[in-house]
Amino acid sequence: MPRRGGKQPQHQPSPAPSQPARGPDVAPARPQGAAPSAAPTDELGQLTLQSPAPSSSKATRFPDRPDFGRMGRRVQVRANHFLVDVADRDLHHYDVSITPEITSKKINRDVMNQLVQMYGGSHLNKRIPAFDGRKSLFTAGPLPFVSKEFVVKLVAKDEEGSSSSSTRNKRDREFKVTIRYASKADLHHLQQFLRSRQLDNPQETIQALDVVLRASPSEKYTVVGRSFFSPSLGQSGELGGGIEYWRGYYQSLRPTQMGLSLNIDVSARAFYENIFVTDFIAKHFNFNFSRRLSDQDRIKVKRALRRVKVEFTNGQITRSYMITGISKEPLSELMFTLDDKKTKITVVRYFHEKYNVELKYLSLPALQAGNDAKPIYLPMELCKIAAGQRYSKKLNERQVTALLRATCQRPLDRENDIRGMARRNNFNRDKLVQEFGIKVSEELALCDARVLPPPRLKYHETGKEAIVEPSRGQWNMINKKMYNAGNVQYWTCLNFSTRVNRDLPHQFCNELISMCTSKGLVFSRNPLLPIRSAHPSQIEGVLREVYKQAGEKKLQLLIIILPDLKGSYAKIKRICETELGIVSQCSQPKEAEKLQKQYLENLALKINVKVGGRNTVLMDALQRRIPHVTDRPTIIFGADVTHPQPGEDSSPSIAAVVASMDWPEVTKYRGIVSAQAHREEIILDLYKQDLDKGVVHGGMIRELLMAFYKSTRYKPDRIIFYRDGVSEGQFSQVLLHEIQAIRKACASLQEGYQPRVTFLVVQKRHHTRFFPVNHNSRDQTDRSGNILPGTVVDTHICHPREFDFYLNSHAGIKGTSRPTHYHVLFDENYFKADELQTLTNNLCYTYARCTKSVSIVPPAYYAHLAAFRARYYIEGETSDVDSGSGSRSTNVVVTLPAVMDNVKDVMFYC
């Protein structure tokens, strides 16, 4: 090819201590009714230990589980966790250094396998080591040395057409491997931790066992994170655009109350199809190969193919290359210099003369491998995309739909597939697993669970009809009026769709107003400005014109029928919310045309909260019966951080924080958004100081506390903070920074002001699933075959000591429901398990946009919506971004426009 320029025994959960341990010791806890304590210090202290268990770690401690929940109807569920029993082995950890350094885990494993084959009997004491493919190696007993260097030759495999031994020898590689003793893993420590007799998690020991259980699958399948994929693990299929899906499974070893648990879940992932590059381009971009690519098209192709591995074959040899770019010239014009550094020749001629290959697609550029100084040019038609490469770019809507359709499984089917994956792996017959004395159960864990009762909901006073008792996670609003209905006097409607008939906007508005009125809203029948239609190209001008025409009366609501093609929603929201201060309600034209009552009712729910109303409230809130919430002024926060799509190298991460603005109802939430550093998970703007102007305090917490006081005339005595989007590895970091920011924000408002804080992490990105024990029982399943709404689990598969629980608060629709995992990282309010589980479940029935309970607690849900809305302001319609469009320039500085104050006052993000 041309080159230019030359078993732990199951035990009963231990009883909770009389006083649960708190989170990091920011300030002393105070008894009920005591005066506020002193202002917080600058650094978070360590946790006050109130448990007899010893700790050998200085890491942040999270609260002990106060007790186990007892409320609700007792049931049993199966969880996709498999009990792991470990014999008493002498586990040793060794550091591995391979020179020259290789980034590929597969090659590293090949090197280690060769080492074991060569030296296992003579130097490794016949031990079978477990290698993680990077730097760590574990053995079930000591090796007969502290440190030793080995030389390993990795023989190149025969490739098609390369039978010559001299050719093969040139590609053989030699490595120096140093194995050095690092530490000894402590199984006794792990056993004590699982029995709640030791505080800190022996992560190294769990890592060693995890590496053992992952070793064989890592050799057989394609590894993506903690998951394994292969066409042999289930039916694969096309997603379109040269992309296909492979089935596979997720696997993770976790400490739980029942002992060590192996969490296994089936999954699917997008991969490049194993096809020629020309076929990929034809599928991905629908290009015409008869003409030369434009510069814009060439950049698209370059972005789509960069860092993709291809197999080049010319009929004589087959070799692998990583694509680094594509040529500027088409093949018909591309020339390079031969190794004599004198003769220039075209790529087309070179392949004809050297390999007798007639190239067909001469208008296409060549693929480039190597670097710019010494590039290797490869014709696309001779290169096939190597199998097993994960497609990490954003899937388009069609591909996402196809993937969901292909992988959506009813609970019974998913449970059977998970059990099948566990049996297929046959861990207990694996030699390495046997070497380490590990046994994995073949049955899913049976867990005690409870189905919490739904809360009673209050609507506007209209007799007995005012109170609703939801059934199986849903209810209806027939003959119901909003608890606090809004008042809309000044409104108008803009239609940007060309598909709807002339009369539709008027008809749609009449029907929508009738629905809103029936639900209690005071809604003027006459628009402030005439309803009008406009072309989609006139959106910005028309919006500004309407704003100007409204004048001093100011629109309370702008109803918009969107254009037929996608791409305008983001622009409309950005202009209305950050430039004009208009609250808007958009509708898709195909939905508006139908005039369906259910759709109109959903719009009415959204409109009511956007104009300052409340749809429904919890009866327990009105009757002051919610522990740690309604007895004293309490503010509930939700927070989330969303990150850019893969490939977006410059876009900021968006943080959003919402907080309840009513007490005791805790139903209305004000939202604030902020841009921060790319992929930064900690919310940086919770509290901030401007030292250039003296000491000027600011930040999201401070602003929301002030808004709460303005709305209720109370200072919160308690803060409940639901934090979404945090992985386990970030718990300590996020907690320490964000609790500190909350403390400083409170102290900045008044010296010594320090409301008590409960801080929970909300996790949806986990792989725990629950299944009914009896899939045919109406007492155990909803209509979708899933476990019932309100099912809570805090035993067996939960943390051995810390305060966490899984809650399935919603009814299933399609597929298998995913419960939400709540983990308490800090608790000065001393919630009991029943109190916090019931509060969280009941709040899930207060989500403003529907008459169903939702899967995550609404403040966290609202924060996610607000962050998603803010990303529209700076990135536009995400569906407009081509899946192969790649990244932006890293030099672009993006500023997040501020939401206008009058918009911020209402739930504009709904």
GROMACS .gro file of N, CA and C in nm, residues 637-643 645 654-659 669-673 681 683 722-726 762 764-765 847 849 855-872 908-910:
model
  156
  637PHE      N    1  -3.490   2.030   4.728
  637PHE     CA    2  -3.411   2.060   4.609
  637PHE      C    3  -3.402   1.937   4.520
  638GLY      N    4  -3.387   1.962   4.391
  638GLY     CA    5  -3.346   1.858   4.296
  638GLY      C    6  -3.233   1.915   4.212
  639ALA      N    7  -3.133   1.836   4.182
  639ALA     CA    8  -3.018   1.884   4.105
  639ALA      C    9  -2.971   1.779   4.008
  640ASP      N   10  -2.923   1.823   3.893
  640ASP     CA   11  -2.871   1.732   3.792
  640ASP      C   12  -2.768   1.805   3.708
  641VAL      N   13  -2.676   1.729   3.652
  641VAL     CA   14  -2.580   1.782   3.555
  641VAL      C   15  -2.590   1.697   3.430
  642THR      N   16  -2.610   1.761   3.315
  642THR     CA   17  -2.611   1.687   3.188
  642THR      C   18  -2.486   1.723   3.110
  643HIS      N   19  -2.433   1.624   3.042
  643HIS     CA   20  -2.309   1.642   2.967
  643HIS      C   21  -2.336   1.637   2.818
  645GLN      N   22  -2.314   1.536   2.414
  645GLN     CA   23  -2.314   1.406   2.346
  645GLN      C   24  -2.170   1.362   2.319
  654ILE      N   25  -2.408   2.121   3.163
  654ILE     CA   26  -2.514   2.210   3.214
  654ILE      C   27  -2.561   2.159   3.350
  655ALA      N   28  -2.553   2.244   3.450
  655ALA     CA   29  -2.606   2.211   3.583
  655ALA      C   30  -2.742   2.278   3.599
  656ALA      N   31  -2.834   2.206   3.659
  656ALA     CA   32  -2.967   2.263   3.687
  656ALA      C   33  -3.005   2.228   3.830
  657VAL      N   34  -3.060   2.326   3.900
  657VAL     CA   35  -3.108   2.306   4.037
  657VAL      C   36  -3.249   2.362   4.044
  658VAL      N   37  -3.342   2.284   4.097
  658VAL     CA   38  -3.478   2.332   4.121
  658VAL      C   39  -3.505   2.322   4.270
  659ALA      N   40  -3.599   2.402   4.319
  659ALA     CA   41  -3.634   2.398   4.462
  659ALA      C   42  -3.780   2.431   4.479
  669TYR      N   43  -4.197   2.425   4.180
  669TYR     CA   44  -4.050   2.426   4.180
  669TYR      C   45  -3.996   2.535   4.087
  670ARG      N   46  -3.910   2.615   4.140
  670ARG     CA   47  -3.839   2.716   4.061
  670ARG      C   48  -3.708   2.655   4.013
  671GLY      N   49  -3.670   2.682   3.890
  671GLY     CA   50  -3.549   2.622   3.834
  671GLY      C   51  -3.445   2.724   3.792
  672ILE      N   52  -3.317   2.690   3.813
  672ILE     CA   53  -3.204   2.772   3.772
  672ILE      C   54  -3.106   2.683   3.698
  673VAL      N   55  -3.046   2.735   3.591
  673VAL     CA   56  -2.948   2.659   3.515
  673VAL      C   57  -2.817   2.735   3.508
  681GLU      N   58  -1.864   1.716   3.677
  681GLU     CA   59  -1.981   1.658   3.744
  681GLU      C   60  -2.024   1.738   3.865
  683ILE      N   61  -2.138   2.043   4.080
  683ILE     CA   62  -2.207   2.167   4.045
  683ILE      C   63  -2.128   2.284   4.106
  722TYR      N   64  -3.221   1.611   4.661
  722TYR     CA   65  -3.214   1.494   4.574
  722TYR      C   66  -3.117   1.525   4.459
  723ARG      N   67  -3.007   1.453   4.456
  723ARG     CA   68  -2.901   1.482   4.357
  723ARG      C   69  -2.895   1.370   4.253
  724ASP      N   70  -2.922   1.404   4.130
  724ASP     CA   71  -2.923   1.305   4.022
  724ASP      C   72  -2.789   1.305   3.949
  725GLY      N   73  -2.761   1.199   3.879
  725GLY     CA   74  -2.648   1.196   3.786
  725GLY      C   75  -2.512   1.173   3.847
  726VAL      N   76  -2.503   1.107   3.963
  726VAL     CA   77  -2.374   1.084   4.028
  726VAL      C   78  -2.346   0.934   4.035
  762VAL      N   79  -2.974   1.008   4.352
  762VAL     CA   80  -3.078   0.940   4.275
  762VAL      C   81  -3.010   0.874   4.156
  764LYS      N   82  -3.046   0.617   3.822
  764LYS     CA   83  -3.121   0.535   3.727
  764LYS      C   84  -3.028   0.449   3.642
  765ARG      N   85  -2.903   0.492   3.630
  765ARG     CA   86  -2.808   0.417   3.546
  765ARG      C   87  -2.741   0.306   3.625
  847TYR      N   88  -4.585   1.479   4.010
  847TYR     CA   89  -4.525   1.528   3.886
  847TYR      C   90  -4.632   1.600   3.804
  849ARG      N   91  -4.677   1.694   3.490
  849ARG     CA   92  -4.709   1.677   3.349
  849ARG      C   93  -4.802   1.561   3.316
  855SER      N   94  -4.106   0.760   3.757
  855SER     CA   95  -4.004   0.665   3.801
  855SER      C   96  -3.897   0.728   3.889
  856ILE      N   97  -3.876   0.859   3.880
  856ILE     CA   98  -3.781   0.924   3.970
  856ILE      C   99  -3.850   1.042   4.038
  857VAL      N  100  -3.801   1.076   4.155
  857VAL     CA  101  -3.864   1.179   4.236
  857VAL      C  102  -3.870   1.310   4.156
  858PRO      N  103  -3.987   1.380   4.154
  858PRO     CA  104  -4.005   1.494   4.066
  858PRO      C  105  -3.898   1.605   4.072
  859PRO      N  106  -3.847   1.646   4.192
  859PRO     CA  107  -3.744   1.750   4.187
  859PRO      C  108  -3.623   1.711   4.102
  860ALA      N  109  -3.582   1.585   4.107
  860ALA     CA  110  -3.472   1.540   4.023
  860ALA      C  111  -3.514   1.538   3.876
  861TYR      N  112  -3.638   1.499   3.851
  861TYR     CA  113  -3.692   1.496   3.715
  861TYR      C  114  -3.695   1.639   3.658
  862TYR      N  115  -3.746   1.733   3.737
  862TYR     CA  116  -3.752   1.872   3.692
  862TYR      C  117  -3.613   1.929   3.663
  863ALA      N  118  -3.516   1.894   3.747
  863ALA     CA  119  -3.379   1.942   3.725
  863ALA      C  120  -3.327   1.889   3.592
  864HIS      N  121  -3.358   1.766   3.562
  864HIS     CA  122  -3.316   1.708   3.435
  864HIS      C  123  -3.382   1.783   3.318
  865LEU      N  124  -3.511   1.811   3.329
  865LEU     CA  125  -3.581   1.885   3.223
  865LEU      C  126  -3.522   2.024   3.204
  866ALA      N  127  -3.493   2.092   3.316
  866ALA     CA  128  -3.437   2.227   3.308
  866ALA      C  129  -3.299   2.226   3.242
  867ALA      N  130  -3.216   2.127   3.277
  867ALA     CA  131  -3.083   2.118   3.216
  867ALA      C  132  -3.093   2.088   3.067
  868PHE      N  133  -3.187   2.002   3.032
  868PHE     CA  134  -3.207   1.967   2.892
  868PHE      C  135  -3.255   2.089   2.813
  869ARG      N  136  -3.343   2.168   2.874
  869ARG     CA  137  -3.390   2.290   2.810
  869ARG      C  138  -3.274   2.387   2.786
  870ALA      N  139  -3.187   2.402   2.886
  870ALA     CA  140  -3.075   2.494   2.872
  870ALA      C  141  -2.980   2.452   2.761
  871ARG      N  142  -2.966   2.322   2.741
  871ARG     CA  143  -2.878   2.277   2.632
  871ARG      C  144  -2.937   2.317   2.496
  872TYR      N  145  -3.069   2.322   2.486
  872TYR     CA  146  -3.132   2.372   2.364
  872TYR      C  147  -3.087   2.516   2.335
  908PHE      N  148  -4.135   2.682   3.380
  908PHE     CA  149  -4.125   2.700   3.236
  908PHE      C  150  -4.072   2.576   3.164
  909TYR      N  151  -3.997   2.492   3.235
  909TYR     CA  152  -3.929   2.376   3.176
  909TYR      C  153  -4.023   2.257   3.157
  910CYS      N  154  -4.147   2.266   3.207
  910CYS     CA  155  -4.240   2.153   3.199
  910CYS      C  156  -4.297   2.137   3.058
   0.00000   0.00000   0.00000
